[in-house]
PDB file of C-alpha atoms in Angstrom:
ATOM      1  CA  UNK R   1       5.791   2.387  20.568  1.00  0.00           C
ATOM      2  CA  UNK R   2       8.047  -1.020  20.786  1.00  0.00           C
ATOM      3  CA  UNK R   3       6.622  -4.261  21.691  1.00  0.00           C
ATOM      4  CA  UNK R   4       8.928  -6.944  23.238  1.00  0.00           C
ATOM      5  CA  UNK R   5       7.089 -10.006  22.507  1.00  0.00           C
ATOM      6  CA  UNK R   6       6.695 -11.063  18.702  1.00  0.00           C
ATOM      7  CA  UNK R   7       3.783 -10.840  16.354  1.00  0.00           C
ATOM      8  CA  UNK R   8       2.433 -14.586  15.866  1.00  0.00           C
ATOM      9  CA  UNK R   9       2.106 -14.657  12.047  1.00  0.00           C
ATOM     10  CA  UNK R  10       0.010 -17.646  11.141  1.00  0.00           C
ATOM     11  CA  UNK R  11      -0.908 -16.554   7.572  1.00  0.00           C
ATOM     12  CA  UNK R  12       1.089 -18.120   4.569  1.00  0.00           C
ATOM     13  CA  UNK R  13       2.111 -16.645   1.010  1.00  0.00           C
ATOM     14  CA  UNK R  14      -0.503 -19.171  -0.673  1.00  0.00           C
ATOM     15  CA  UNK R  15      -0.453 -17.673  -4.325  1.00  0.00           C
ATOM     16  CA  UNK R  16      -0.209 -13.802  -5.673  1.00  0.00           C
ATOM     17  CA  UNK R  17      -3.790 -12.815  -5.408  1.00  0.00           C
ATOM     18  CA  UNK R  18      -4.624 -12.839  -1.865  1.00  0.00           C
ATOM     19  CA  UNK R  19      -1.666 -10.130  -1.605  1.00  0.00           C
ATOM     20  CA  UNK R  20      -2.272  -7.275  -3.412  1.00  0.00           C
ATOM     21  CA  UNK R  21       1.096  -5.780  -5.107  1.00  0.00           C
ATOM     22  CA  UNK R  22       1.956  -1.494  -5.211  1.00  0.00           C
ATOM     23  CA  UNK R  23       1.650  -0.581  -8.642  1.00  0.00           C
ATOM     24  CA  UNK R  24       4.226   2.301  -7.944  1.00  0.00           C
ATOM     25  CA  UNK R  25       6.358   0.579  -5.287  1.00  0.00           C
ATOM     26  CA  UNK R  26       7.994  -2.813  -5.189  1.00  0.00           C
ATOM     27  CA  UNK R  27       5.983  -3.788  -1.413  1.00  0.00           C
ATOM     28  CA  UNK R  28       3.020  -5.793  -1.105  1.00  0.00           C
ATOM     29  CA  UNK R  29      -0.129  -4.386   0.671  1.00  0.00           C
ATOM     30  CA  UNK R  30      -1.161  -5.789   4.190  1.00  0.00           C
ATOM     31  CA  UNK R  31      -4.959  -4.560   4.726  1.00  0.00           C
ATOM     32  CA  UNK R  32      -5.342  -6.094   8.557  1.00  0.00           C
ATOM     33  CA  UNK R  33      -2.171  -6.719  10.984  1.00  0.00           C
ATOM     34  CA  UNK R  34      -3.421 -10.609  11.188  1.00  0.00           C
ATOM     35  CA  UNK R  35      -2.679 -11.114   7.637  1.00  0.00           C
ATOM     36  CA  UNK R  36       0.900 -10.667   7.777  1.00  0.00           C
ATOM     37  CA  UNK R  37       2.506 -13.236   6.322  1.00  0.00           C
ATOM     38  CA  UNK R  38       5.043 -15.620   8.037  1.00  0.00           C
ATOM     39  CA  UNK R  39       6.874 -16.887   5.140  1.00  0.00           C
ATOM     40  CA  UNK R  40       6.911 -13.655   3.220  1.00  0.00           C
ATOM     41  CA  UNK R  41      10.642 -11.471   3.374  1.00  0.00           C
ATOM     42  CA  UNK R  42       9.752  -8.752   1.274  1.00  0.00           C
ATOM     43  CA  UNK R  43       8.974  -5.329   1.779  1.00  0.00           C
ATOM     44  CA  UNK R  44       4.851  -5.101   3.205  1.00  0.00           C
ATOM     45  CA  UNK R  45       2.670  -1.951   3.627  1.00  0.00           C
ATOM     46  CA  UNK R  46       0.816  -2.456   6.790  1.00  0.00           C
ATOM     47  CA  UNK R  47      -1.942   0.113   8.497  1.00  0.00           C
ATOM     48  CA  UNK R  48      -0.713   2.414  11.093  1.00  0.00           C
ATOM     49  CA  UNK R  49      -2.097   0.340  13.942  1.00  0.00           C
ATOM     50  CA  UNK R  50       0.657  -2.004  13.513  1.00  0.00           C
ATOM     51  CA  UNK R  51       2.185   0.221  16.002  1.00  0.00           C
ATOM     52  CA  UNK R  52       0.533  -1.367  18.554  1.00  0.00           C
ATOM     53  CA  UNK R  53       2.443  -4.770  17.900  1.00  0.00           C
ATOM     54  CA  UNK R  54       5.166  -3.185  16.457  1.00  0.00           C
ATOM     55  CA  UNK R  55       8.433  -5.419  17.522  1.00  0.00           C
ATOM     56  CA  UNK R  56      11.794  -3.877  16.357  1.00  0.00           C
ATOM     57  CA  UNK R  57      13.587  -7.426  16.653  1.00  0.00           C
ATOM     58  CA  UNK R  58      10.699  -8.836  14.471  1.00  0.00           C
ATOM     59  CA  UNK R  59      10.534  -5.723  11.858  1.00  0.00           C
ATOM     60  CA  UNK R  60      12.268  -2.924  10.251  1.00  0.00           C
ATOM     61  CA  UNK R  61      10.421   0.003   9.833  1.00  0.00           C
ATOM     62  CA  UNK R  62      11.445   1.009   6.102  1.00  0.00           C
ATOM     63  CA  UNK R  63       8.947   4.393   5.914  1.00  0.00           C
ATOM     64  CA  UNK R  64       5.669   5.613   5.615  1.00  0.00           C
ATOM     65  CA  UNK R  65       4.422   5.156   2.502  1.00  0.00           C
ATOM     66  CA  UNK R  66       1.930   8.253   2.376  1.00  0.00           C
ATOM     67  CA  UNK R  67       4.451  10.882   2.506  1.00  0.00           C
ATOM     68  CA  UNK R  68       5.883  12.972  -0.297  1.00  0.00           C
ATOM     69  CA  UNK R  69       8.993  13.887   1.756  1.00  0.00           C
ATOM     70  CA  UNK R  70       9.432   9.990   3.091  1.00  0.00           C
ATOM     71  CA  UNK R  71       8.458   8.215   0.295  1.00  0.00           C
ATOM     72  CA  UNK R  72       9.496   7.792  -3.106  1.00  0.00           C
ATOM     73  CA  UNK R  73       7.476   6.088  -5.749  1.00  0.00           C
ATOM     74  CA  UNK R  74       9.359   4.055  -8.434  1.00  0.00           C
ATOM     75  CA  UNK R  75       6.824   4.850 -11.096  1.00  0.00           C
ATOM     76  CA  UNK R  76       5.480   8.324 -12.345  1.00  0.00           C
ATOM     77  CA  UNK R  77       1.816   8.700 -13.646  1.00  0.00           C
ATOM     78  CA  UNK R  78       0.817  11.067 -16.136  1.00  0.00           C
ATOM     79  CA  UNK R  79      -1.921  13.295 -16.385  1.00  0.00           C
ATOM     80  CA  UNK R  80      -3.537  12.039 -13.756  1.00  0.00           C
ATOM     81  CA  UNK R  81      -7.811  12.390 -12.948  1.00  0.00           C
ATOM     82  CA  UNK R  82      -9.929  11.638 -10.126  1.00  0.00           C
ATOM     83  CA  UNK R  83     -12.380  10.426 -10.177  1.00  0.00           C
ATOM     84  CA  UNK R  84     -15.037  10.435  -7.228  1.00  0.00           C
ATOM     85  CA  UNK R  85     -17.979   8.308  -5.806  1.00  0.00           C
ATOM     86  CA  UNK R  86     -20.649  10.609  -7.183  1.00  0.00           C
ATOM     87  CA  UNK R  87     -19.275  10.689 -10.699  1.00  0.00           C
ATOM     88  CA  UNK R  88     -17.554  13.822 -10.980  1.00  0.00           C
ATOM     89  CA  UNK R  89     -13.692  14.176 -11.511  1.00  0.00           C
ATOM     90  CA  UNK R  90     -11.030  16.018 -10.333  1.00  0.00           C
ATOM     91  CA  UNK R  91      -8.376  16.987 -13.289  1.00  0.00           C
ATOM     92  CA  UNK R  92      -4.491  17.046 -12.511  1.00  0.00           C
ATOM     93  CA  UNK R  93      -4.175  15.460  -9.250  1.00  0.00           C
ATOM     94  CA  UNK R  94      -1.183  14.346  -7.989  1.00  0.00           C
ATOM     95  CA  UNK R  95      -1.812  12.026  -5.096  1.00  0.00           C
ATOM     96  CA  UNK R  96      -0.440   8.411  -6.736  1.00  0.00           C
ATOM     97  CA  UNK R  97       2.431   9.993  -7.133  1.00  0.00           C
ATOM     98  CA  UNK R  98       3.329  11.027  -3.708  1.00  0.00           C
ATOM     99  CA  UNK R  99       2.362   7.492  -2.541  1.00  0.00           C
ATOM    100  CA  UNK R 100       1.537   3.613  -2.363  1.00  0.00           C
ATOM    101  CA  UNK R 101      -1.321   3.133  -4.926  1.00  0.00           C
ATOM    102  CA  UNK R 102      -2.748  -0.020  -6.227  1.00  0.00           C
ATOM    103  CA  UNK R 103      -3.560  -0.778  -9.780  1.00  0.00           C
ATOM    104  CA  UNK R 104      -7.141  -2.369 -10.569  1.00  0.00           C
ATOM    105  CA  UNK R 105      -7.459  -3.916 -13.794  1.00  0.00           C
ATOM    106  CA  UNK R 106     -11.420  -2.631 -13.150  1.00  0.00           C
ATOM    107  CA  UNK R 107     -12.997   0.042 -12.028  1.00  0.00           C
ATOM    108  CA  UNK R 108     -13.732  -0.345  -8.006  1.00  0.00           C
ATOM    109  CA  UNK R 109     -16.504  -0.090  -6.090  1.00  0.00           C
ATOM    110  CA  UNK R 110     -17.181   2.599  -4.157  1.00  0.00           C
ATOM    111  CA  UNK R 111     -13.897   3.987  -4.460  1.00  0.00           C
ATOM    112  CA  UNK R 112     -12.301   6.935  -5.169  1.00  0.00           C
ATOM    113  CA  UNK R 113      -9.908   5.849  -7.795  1.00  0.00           C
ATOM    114  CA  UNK R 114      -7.505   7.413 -10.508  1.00  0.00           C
ATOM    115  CA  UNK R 115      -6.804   6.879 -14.162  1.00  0.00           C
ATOM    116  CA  UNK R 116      -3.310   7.777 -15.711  1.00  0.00           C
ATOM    117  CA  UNK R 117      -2.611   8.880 -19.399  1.00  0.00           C
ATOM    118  CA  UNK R 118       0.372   6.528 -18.911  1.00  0.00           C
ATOM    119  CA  UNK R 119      -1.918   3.455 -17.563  1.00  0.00           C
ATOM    120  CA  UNK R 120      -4.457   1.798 -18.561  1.00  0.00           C
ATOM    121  CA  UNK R 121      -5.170   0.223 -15.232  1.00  0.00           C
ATOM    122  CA  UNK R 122      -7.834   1.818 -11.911  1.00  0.00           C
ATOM    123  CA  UNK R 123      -5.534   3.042  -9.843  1.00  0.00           C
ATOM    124  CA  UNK R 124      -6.292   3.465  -5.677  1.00  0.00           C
ATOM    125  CA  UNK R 125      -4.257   4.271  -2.994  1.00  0.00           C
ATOM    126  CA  UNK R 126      -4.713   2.637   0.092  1.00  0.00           C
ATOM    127  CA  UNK R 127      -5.360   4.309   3.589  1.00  0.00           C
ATOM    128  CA  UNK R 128      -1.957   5.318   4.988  1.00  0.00           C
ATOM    129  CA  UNK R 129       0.788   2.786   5.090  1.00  0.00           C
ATOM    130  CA  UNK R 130       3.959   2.047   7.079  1.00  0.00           C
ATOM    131  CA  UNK R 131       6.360  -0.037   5.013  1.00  0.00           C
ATOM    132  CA  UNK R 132       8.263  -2.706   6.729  1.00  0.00           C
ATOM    133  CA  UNK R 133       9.833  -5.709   6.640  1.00  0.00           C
ATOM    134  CA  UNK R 134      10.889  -8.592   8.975  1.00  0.00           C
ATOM    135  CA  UNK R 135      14.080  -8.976  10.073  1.00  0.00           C
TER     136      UNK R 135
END
């Protein structure tokens, strides 16, 4: 559903670690609709409630980044294993590879997360994400 009145974005681009990049994806990932920032033209993955302040003169809607047949990942992982709160793992899934995931340089907590033959980073992907970016 369109909004006609814009989003006030108050947050700034401050440094790189208060916005967490896609390993897989060149996007940053927005966790909460207020942290948007203002001064940021790239491409963001935002939750799904940022339908409800969704302004098309304000934002493009690129995709969704949780779909195999919408999205498509600029990196491939290998052989890839999850691995689940209560310690057991799942061999050969295929999940980061059908969309956004994050890369942890350690292992989160309590997390699913996934490990990669082809990385030697903790890999997560986020709840479902719309990709946009402001006009």
């Amino acid at each position: 559903m369109a909004n006609n009145t814009n989003l006030h974005l108050a947050k700034k681009i401050k440094n790189d670690e208060f916005y967490t990049k896609n390993d897989n994806f060149d996007a940053i990932n927005i966790d909460r609709i207020g942290d948007i920032p203002k001064d940021y033209n790239g491409i963001m993955g935002v939750p799904l409630t940022f339908f409800n302040v969704y302004n098309p003169e304000q934002f493009e809607i690129i995709t969704l980044g949780s779909s195999p047949k919408l999205f498509t990942a600029t990196k491939r992982y290998e052989n890839l294993l999850r691995h689940n709160i209560d310690g057991t793992k799942t061999k050969e899934h295929i999940c980061c590879n059908q969309c956004l995931t994050i890369a942890y340089n350690t292992i989160p907590d309590s997390k699913i997360y996934f490990t990669a033959s082809n990385s030697d980073k903790y890999l997560v992907t986020p709840y479902k994400r719309l990709l946009i970016r402001r006009r």
